[in-house]
Tab-separated table of C-alpha atoms and ligand atoms in Angstrom:
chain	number	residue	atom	x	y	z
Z	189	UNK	CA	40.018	-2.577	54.910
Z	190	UNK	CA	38.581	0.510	53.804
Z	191	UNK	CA	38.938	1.303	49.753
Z	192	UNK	CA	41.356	3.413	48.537
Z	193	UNK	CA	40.770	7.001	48.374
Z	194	UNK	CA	39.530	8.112	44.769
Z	195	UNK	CA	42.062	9.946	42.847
Z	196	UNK	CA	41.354	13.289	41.444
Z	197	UNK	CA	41.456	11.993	37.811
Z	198	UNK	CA	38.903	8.850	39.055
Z	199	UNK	CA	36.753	11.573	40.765
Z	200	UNK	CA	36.841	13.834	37.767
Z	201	UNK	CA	35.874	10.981	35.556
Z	202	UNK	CA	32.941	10.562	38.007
Z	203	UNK	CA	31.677	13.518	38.190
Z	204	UNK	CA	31.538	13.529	34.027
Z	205	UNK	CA	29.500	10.519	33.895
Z	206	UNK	CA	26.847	11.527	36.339
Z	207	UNK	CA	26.665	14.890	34.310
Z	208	UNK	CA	26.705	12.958	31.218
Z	209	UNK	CA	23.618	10.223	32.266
Z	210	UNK	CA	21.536	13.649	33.559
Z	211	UNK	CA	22.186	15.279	30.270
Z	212	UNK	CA	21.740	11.742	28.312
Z	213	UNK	CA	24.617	12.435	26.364
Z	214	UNK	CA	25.764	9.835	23.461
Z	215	UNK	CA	28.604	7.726	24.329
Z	216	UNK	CA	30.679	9.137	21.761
Z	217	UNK	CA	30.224	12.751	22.725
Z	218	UNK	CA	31.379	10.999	26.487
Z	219	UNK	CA	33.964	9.331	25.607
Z	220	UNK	CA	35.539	12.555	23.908
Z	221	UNK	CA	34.671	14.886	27.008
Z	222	UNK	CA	36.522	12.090	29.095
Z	223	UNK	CA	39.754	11.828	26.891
Z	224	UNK	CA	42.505	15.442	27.209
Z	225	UNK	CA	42.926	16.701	23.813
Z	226	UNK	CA	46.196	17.098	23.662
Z	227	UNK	CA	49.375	16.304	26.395
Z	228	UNK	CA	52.737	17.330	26.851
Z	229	UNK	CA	55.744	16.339	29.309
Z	230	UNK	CA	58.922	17.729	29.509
Z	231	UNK	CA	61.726	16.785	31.064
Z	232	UNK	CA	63.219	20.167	32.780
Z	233	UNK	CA	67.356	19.849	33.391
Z	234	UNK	CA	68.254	22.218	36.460
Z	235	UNK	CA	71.403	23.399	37.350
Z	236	UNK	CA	70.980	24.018	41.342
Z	237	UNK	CA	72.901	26.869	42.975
Z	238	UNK	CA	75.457	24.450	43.949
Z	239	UNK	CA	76.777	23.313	40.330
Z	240	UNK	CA	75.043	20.028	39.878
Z	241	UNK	CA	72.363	19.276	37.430
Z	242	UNK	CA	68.875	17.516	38.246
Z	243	UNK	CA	66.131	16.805	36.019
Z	244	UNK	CA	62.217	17.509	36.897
Z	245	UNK	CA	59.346	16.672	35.129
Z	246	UNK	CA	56.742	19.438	33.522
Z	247	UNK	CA	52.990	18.794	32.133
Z	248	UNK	CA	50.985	20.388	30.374
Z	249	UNK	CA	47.467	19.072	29.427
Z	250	UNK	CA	44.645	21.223	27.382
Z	251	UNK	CA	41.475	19.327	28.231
Z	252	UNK	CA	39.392	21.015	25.322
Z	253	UNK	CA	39.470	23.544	23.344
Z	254	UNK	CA	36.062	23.677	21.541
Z	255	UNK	CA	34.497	26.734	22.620
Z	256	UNK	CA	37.991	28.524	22.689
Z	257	UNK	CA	41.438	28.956	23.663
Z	258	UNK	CA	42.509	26.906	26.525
Z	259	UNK	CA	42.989	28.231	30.040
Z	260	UNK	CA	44.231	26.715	33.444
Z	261	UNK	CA	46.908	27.334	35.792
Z	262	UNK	CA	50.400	25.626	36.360
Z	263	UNK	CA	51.083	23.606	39.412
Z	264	UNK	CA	54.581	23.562	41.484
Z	265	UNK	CA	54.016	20.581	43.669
Z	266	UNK	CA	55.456	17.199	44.904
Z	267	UNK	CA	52.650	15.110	43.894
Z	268	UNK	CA	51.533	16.449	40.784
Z	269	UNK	CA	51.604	14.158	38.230
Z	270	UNK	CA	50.094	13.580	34.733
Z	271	UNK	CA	46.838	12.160	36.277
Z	272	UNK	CA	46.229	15.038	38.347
Z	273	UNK	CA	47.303	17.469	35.913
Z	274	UNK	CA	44.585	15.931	33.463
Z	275	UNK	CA	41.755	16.169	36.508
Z	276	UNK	CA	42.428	20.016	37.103
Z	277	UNK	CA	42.608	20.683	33.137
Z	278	UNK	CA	39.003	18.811	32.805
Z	279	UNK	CA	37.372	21.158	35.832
Z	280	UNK	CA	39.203	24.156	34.103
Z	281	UNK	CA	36.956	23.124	31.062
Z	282	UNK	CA	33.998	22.388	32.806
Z	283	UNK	CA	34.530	25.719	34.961
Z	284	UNK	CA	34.903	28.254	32.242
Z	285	UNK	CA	31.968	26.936	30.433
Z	286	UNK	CA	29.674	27.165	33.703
Z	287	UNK	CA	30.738	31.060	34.380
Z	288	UNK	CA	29.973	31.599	30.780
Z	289	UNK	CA	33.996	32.837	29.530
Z	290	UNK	CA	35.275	31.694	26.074
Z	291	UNK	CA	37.489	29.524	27.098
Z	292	UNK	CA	38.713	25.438	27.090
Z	293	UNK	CA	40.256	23.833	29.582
Z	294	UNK	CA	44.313	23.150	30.923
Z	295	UNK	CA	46.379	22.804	33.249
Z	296	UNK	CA	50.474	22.337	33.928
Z	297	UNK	CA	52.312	21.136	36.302
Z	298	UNK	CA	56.004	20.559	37.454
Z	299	UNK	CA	56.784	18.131	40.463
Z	300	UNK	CA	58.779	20.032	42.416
Z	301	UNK	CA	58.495	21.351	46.188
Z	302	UNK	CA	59.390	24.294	45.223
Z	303	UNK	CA	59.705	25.450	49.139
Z	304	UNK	CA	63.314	23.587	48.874
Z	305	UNK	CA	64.335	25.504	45.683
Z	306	UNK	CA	65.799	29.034	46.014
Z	307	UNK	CA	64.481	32.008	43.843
Z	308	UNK	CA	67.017	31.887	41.108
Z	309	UNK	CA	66.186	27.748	40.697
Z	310	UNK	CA	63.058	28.417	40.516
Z	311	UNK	CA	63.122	31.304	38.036
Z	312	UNK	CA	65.118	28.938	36.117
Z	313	UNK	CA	62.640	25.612	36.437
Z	314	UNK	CA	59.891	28.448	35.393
Z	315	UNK	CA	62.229	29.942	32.229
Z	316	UNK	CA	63.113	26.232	30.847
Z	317	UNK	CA	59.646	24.644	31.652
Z	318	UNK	CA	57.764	28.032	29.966
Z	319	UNK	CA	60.145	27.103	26.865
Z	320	UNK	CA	59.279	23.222	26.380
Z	321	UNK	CA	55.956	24.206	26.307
Z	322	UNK	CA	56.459	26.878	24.496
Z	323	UNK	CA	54.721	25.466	21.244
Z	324	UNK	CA	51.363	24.627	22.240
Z	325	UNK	CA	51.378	27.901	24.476
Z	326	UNK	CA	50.111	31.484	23.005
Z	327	UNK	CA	47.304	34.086	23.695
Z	328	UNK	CA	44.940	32.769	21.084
Z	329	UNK	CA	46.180	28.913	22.058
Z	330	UNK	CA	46.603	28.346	25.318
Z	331	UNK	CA	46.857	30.724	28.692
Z	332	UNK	CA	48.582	29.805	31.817
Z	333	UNK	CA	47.978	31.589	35.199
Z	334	UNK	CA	49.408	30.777	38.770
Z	335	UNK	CA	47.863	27.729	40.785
Z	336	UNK	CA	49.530	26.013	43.431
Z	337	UNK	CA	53.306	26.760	44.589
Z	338	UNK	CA	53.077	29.489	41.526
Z	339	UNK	CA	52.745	33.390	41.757
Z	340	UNK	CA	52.575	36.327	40.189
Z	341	UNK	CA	56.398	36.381	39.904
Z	342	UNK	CA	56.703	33.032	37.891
Z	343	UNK	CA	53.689	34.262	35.733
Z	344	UNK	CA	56.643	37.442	35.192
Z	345	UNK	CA	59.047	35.346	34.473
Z	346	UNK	CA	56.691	32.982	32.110
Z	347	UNK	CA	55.874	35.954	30.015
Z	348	UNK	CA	59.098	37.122	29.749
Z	349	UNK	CA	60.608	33.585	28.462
Z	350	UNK	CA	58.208	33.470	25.775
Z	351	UNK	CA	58.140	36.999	24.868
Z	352	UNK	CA	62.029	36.941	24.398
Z	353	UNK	CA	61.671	33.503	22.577
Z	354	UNK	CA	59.210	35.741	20.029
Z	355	UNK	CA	61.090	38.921	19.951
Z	356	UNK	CA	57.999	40.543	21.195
Z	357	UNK	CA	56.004	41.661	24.516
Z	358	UNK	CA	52.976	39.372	24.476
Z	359	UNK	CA	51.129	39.989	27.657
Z	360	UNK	CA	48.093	37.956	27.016
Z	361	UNK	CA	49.990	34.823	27.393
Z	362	UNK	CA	49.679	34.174	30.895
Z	363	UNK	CA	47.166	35.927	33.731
Z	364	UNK	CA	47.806	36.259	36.964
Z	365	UNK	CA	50.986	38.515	35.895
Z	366	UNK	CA	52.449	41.390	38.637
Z	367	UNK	CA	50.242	44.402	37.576
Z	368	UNK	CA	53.537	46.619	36.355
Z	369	UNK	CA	53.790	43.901	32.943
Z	370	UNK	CA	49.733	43.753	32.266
Z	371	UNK	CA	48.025	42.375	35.089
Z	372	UNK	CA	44.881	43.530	36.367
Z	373	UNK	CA	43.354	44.942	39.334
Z	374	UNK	CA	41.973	42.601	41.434
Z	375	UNK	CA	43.359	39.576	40.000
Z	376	UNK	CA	45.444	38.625	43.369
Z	377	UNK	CA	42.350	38.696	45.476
Z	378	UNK	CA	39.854	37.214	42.916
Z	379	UNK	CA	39.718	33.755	43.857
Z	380	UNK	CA	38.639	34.625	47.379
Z	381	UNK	CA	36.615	37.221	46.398
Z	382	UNK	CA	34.744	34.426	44.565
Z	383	UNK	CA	34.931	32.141	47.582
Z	384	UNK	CA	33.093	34.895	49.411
Z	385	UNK	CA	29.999	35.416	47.071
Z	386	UNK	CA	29.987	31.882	46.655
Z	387	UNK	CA	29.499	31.531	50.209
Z	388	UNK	CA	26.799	34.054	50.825
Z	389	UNK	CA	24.523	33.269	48.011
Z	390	UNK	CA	24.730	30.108	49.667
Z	391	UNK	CA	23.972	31.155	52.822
Z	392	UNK	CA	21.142	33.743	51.906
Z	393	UNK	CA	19.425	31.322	50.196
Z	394	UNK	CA	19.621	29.158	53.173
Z	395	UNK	CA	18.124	32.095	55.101
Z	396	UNK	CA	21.209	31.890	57.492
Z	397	UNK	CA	22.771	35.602	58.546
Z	398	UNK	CA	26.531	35.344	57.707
Z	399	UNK	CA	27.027	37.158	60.991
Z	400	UNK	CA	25.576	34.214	63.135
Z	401	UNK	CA	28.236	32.380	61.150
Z	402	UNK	CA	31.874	30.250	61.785
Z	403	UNK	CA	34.057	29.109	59.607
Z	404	UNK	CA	36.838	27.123	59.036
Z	405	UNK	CA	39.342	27.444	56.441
Z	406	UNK	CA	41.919	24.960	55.073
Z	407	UNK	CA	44.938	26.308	53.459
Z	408	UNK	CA	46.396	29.764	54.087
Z	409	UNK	CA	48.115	30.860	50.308
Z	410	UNK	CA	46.553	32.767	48.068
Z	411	UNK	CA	42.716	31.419	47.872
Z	412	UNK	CA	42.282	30.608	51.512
Z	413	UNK	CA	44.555	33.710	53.201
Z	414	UNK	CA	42.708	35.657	51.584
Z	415	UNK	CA	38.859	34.189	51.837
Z	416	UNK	CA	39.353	33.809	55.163
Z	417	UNK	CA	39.774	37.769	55.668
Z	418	UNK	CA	36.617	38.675	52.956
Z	419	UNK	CA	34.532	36.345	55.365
Z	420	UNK	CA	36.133	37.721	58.262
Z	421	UNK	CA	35.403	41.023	56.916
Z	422	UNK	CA	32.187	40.772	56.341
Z	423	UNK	CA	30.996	39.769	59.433
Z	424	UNK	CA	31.858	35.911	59.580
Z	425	UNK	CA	33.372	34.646	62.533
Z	426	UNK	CA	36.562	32.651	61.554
Z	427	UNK	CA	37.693	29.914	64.080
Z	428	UNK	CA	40.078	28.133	61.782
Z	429	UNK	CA	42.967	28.521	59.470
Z	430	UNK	CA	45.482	25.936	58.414
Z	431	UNK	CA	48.592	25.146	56.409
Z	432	UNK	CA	51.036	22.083	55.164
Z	433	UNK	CA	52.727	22.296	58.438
Z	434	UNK	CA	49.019	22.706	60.813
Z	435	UNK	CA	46.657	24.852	61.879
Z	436	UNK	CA	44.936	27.594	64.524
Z	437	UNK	CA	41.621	27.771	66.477
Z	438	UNK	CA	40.217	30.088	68.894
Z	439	UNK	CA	36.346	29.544	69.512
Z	440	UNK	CA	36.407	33.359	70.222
Z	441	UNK	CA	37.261	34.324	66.032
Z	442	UNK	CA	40.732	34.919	64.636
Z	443	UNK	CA	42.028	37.970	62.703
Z	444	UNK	CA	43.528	36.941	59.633
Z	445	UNK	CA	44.594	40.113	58.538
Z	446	UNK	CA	46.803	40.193	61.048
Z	447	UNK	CA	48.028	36.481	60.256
Z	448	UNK	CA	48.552	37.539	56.869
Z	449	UNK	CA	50.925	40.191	57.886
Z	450	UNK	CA	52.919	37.847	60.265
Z	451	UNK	CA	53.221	35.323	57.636
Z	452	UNK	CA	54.643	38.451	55.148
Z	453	UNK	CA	57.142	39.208	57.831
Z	454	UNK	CA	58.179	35.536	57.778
Z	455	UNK	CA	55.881	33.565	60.320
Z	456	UNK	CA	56.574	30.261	58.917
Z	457	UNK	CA	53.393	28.944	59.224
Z	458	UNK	CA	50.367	29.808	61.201
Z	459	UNK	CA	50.405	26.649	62.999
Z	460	UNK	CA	51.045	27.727	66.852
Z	461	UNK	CA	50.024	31.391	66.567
Z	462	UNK	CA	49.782	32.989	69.434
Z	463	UNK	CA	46.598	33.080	71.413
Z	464	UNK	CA	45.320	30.089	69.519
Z	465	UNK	CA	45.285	26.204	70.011
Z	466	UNK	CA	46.964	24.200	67.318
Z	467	UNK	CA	45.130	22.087	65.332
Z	468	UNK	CA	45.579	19.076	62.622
Z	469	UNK	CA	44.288	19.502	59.525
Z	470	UNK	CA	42.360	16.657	59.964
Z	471	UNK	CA	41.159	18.164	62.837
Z	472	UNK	CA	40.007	21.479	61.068
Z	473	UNK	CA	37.802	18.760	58.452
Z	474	UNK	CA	36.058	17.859	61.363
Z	475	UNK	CA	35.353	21.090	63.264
Z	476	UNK	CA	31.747	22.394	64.523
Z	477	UNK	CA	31.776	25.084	62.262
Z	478	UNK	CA	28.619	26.723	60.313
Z	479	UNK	CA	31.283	26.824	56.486
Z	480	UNK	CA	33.861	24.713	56.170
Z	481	UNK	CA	36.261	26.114	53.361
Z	482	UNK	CA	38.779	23.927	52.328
Z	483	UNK	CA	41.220	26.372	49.650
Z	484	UNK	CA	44.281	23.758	49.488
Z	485	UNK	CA	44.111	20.430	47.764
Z	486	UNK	CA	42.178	17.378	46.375
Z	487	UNK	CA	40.523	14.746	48.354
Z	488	UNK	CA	40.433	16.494	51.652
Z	489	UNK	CA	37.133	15.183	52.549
Z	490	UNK	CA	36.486	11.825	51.689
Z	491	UNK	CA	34.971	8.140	52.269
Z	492	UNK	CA	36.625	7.842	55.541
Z	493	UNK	CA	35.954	11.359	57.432
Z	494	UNK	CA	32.747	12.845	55.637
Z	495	UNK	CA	30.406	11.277	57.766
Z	496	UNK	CA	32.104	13.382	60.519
Z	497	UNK	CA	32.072	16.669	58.787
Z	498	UNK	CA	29.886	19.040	61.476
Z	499	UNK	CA	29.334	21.891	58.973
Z	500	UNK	CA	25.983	22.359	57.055
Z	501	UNK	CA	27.602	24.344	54.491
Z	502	UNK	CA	31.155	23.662	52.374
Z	503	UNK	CA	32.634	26.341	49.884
Z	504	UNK	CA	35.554	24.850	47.771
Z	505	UNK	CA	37.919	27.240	47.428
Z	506	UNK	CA	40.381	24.136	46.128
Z	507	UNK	CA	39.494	22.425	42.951
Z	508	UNK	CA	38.709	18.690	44.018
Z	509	UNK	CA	38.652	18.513	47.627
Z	510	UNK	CA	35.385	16.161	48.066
Z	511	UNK	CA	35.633	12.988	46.633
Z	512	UNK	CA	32.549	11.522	44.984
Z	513	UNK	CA	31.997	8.722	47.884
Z	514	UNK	CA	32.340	11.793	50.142
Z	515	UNK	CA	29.704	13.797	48.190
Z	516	UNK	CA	27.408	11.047	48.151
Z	517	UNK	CA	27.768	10.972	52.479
Z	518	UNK	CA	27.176	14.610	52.815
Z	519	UNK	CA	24.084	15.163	50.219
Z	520	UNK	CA	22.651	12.366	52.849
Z	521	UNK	CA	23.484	14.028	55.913
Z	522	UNK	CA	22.124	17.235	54.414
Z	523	UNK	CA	25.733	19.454	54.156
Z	524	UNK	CA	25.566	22.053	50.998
Z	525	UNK	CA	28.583	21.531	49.050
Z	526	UNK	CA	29.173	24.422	46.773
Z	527	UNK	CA	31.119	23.014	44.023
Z	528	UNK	CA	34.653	23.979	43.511
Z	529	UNK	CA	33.838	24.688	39.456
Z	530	UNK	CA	31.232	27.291	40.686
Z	531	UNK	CA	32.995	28.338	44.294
Z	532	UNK	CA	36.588	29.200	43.002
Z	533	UNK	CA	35.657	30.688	39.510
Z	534	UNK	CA	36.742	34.022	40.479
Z	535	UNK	CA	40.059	33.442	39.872
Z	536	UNK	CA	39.776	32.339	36.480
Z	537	UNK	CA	37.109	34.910	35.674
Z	538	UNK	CA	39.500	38.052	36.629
Z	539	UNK	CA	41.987	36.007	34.732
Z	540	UNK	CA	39.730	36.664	31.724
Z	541	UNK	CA	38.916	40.080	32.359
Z	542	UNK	CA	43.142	40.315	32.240
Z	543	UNK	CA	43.597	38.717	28.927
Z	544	UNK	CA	40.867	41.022	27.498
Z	545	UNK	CA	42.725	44.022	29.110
Z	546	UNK	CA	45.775	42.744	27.313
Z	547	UNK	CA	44.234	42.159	24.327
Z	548	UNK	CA	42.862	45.509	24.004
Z	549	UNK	CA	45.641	47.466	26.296
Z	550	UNK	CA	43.229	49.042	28.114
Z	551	UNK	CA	42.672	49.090	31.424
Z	552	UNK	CA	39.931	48.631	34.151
Z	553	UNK	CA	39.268	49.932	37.620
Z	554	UNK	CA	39.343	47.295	40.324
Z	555	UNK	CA	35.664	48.462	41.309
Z	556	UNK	CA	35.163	47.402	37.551
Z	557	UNK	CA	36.890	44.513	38.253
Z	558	UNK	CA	35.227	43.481	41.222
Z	559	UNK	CA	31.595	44.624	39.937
Z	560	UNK	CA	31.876	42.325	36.830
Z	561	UNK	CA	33.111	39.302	39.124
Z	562	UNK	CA	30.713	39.754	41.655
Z	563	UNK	CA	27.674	39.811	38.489
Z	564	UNK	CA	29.279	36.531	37.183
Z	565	UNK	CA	29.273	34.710	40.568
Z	566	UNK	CA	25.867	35.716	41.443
Z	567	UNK	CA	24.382	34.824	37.563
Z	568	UNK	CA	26.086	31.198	37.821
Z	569	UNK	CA	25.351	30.376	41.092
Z	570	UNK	CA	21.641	31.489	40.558
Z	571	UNK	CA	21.584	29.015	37.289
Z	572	UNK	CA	23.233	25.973	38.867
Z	573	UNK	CA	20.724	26.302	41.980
Z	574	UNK	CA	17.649	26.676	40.046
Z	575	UNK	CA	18.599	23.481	38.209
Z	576	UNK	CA	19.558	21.936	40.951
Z	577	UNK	CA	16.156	22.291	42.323
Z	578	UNK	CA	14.558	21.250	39.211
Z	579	UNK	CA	16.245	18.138	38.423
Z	580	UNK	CA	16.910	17.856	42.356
Z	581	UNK	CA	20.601	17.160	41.858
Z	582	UNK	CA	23.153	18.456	44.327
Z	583	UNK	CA	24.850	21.342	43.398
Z	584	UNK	CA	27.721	20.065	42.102
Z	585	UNK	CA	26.054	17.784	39.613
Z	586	UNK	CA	23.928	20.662	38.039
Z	587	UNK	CA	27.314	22.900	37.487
Z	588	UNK	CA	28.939	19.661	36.097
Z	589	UNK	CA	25.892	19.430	33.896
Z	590	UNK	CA	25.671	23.085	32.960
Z	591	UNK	CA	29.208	22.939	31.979
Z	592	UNK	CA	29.534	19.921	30.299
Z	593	UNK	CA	26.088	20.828	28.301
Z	594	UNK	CA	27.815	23.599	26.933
Z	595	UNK	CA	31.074	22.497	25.749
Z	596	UNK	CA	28.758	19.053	24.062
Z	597	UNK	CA	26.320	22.135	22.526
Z	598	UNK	CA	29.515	23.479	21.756
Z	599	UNK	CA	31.281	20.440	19.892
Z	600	UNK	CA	28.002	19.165	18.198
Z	601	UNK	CA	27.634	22.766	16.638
Z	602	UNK	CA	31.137	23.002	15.220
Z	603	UNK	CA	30.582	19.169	14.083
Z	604	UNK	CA	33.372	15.930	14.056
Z	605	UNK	CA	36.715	17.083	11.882
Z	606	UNK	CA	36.757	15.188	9.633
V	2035	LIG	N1	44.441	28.113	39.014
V	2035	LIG	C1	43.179	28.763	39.056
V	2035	LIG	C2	42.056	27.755	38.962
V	2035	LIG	O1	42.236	26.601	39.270
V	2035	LIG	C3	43.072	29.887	38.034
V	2035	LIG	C4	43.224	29.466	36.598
V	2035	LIG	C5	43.288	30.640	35.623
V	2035	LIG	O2	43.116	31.773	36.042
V	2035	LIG	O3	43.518	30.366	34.446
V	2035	LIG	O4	40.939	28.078	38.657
């Protein structure tokens, strides 16, 4: 029988230790990097639109906080729970201390689908959840910004919960807000945006032409949608998109512009679009593709289906989809992982550029934007590479160890309290 598949929290724990025998750090200074700071859960009593009441459970979870406030996104999903809400707060920590941003790690979740909630419920879930949390949360504490089954509208309605509950407008408390209450340019597209340099640093260092390229890409919301166009746009040819409900290949390219639009008219899903075969997501995992993005959930590729991945290169636009047995297959077969810490930081480094904005009410030009994400995905991904090739680690170990080096450096400066 084969093992059970490793849990993001067991993978994230992983990960930490390899980083933390590479670095030879003390197993004190381990054991704190390995244990979330602090941890709250809510309960969150709805009244649905039909009268009744049901109650849902929220997280929040700040990693770390030693080299600054801390920073993560919140997660509407049926699985979340406090395990995987801890996972996604450590690689928040790990991330902003790789990409260089003054920042800890967090993350929140509720466990809810929110697809079966209507607007007003979920404004609601969003307005009570933003004010349980509402103590540990704050512009110099702790910074929420959309993630999974989130938007820019429930970042609105965050901000407006605990602005009320303050008798102020604070934008800096959450990123990721509609650009009419302090968001910034560029922030809807960042993550992708990231995805893309991510990928062609990659692939220029390779020495492969991104226009002799195909690519798959798992998960059509708001990271992969949108990568999949950027690559598309710049010359990629993309074979494969996907979604909860399936996916679409044609061997000739799609145009995922134009699935964007159909899905903003109300395509359901993208599963079955026309002129295209439908595919699994499984499937997709497995496709003979050049980049294989997956930009939806954890433990996509694992122990079970890595050793029939067919692409040489993999750009995690999700935060955990390869577990560590997985990784450990594909640095053997030779596939370039580029590590979800490194290859979806450009979400959380626009969010940054939007909580300076907000701090400072003054705003940027999306080519500013852009320009300043673009320098900050090219500097880390030159760093992690040239230690990977010095302590010939895979990529993702020398981003873990970059990151984790810093937020040590970081507690051993400030020193134990007390
Ligand atoms: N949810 C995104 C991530 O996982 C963005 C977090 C943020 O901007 O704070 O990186």
């Amino acid at each position: 029988m084969a093992a059970a598949r490793q849990s993001a929290w067991e993978s994230a724990q992983i990960q930490l230790a390899a980083a933390a025998r590479h670095l030879g750090l003390e197993d004190g200074t381990h054991q704190l990097l390995a244990t979330p700071r602090r941890e709250m859960t809510v309960s969150i009593p709805l009244r649905r639109d039909d009268g009744h009441v049901e109650v849902l459970r929220g997280y929040r979870v700040q990693h770390n906080l030693s080299r600054g406030p801390a920073k993560g996104g919140i997660r509407y999903h049926p699985s979340t729970d406090i395990d995987e809400v801890r996972a996604l707060a450590m690689w928040m920590t790990w991330k902003c201390a790789l990409i260089g941003i003054p920042y800890g790690g967090a993350k929140g979740g509720v466990t809810i689908d929110p697809r079966l909630y209507s607007q007003n419920e979920l404004e609601r879930v969003t307005r009570r959840y933003a004010s349980e949390i509402l103590p540990i949360i704050g512009p110099e504490r702790d910074i929420p910004a959309p993630d999974v089954g989130t938007d820019e509208q429930t970042m609105a309605w965050f901000m407006d919960t605990y602005s009320v509950n303050k008798g102020y407008t604070v934008t800096g408390v959450v990123t990721g807000k509609p650009i009419s209450v302090g968001g910034s340019q560029g922030r809807g597209g960042a993550t992708s945006r990231g995805v893309l340099f991510s990928a062609f640093a990659a692939l220029r260092e390779a020495g492969v032409d991104p226009r002799d390229v195909s690519v798959a890409v798992q998960g059509f919301g708001k990271v992969g949608g949108l990568a999949a166009q950027f690559l598309h746009d710049a010359g990629c040819k993309v074979v494969a998109v996907s979604d909860v409900k399936g996916g679409a290949y044609n061997s000739m390219g799609l145009n995922p512009a134009a699935m964007i639009r159909a899905m903003k008219q109300g395509l359901d899903s993208v599963a079955g679009y026309p002129g295209t075969d439908h595919i699994s997501n499984e499937e997709l995992i497995e496709l003979d593709v050049d980049v294989l993005v997956p930009a939806a959930l954890e433990g996509v590729v694992h122990e079970s289906n890595a050793d029939r991945v067919r692409a040489r290169f993999i750009v995690e636009g999700a935060n955990g989809p390869t577990t560590p047995d997985a990784d450990e297959i594909l640095e053997d077969r030779g596939v370039l992982v580029v590590p979800d810490i490194l290859a979806n930081s450009g979400g959380v480094a626009v969010s940054y550029f939007e909580w300076v904005q907000d701090l400072q009410a003054y705003w940027w030009t999306e080519d500013q934007v852009n320009d300043r994400l673009k320098a900050i995905m090219e500097g880390a991904y030159a760093e992690v590479s040239a230690l990977a090739r010095d302590e010939k680690v895979s990529l993702r170990t020398a981003a873990q160890m970059i990151g984790v080096g810093r937020v040590a450096e970081a507690h051993r400066t400030r020193g134990l309290y007390p």
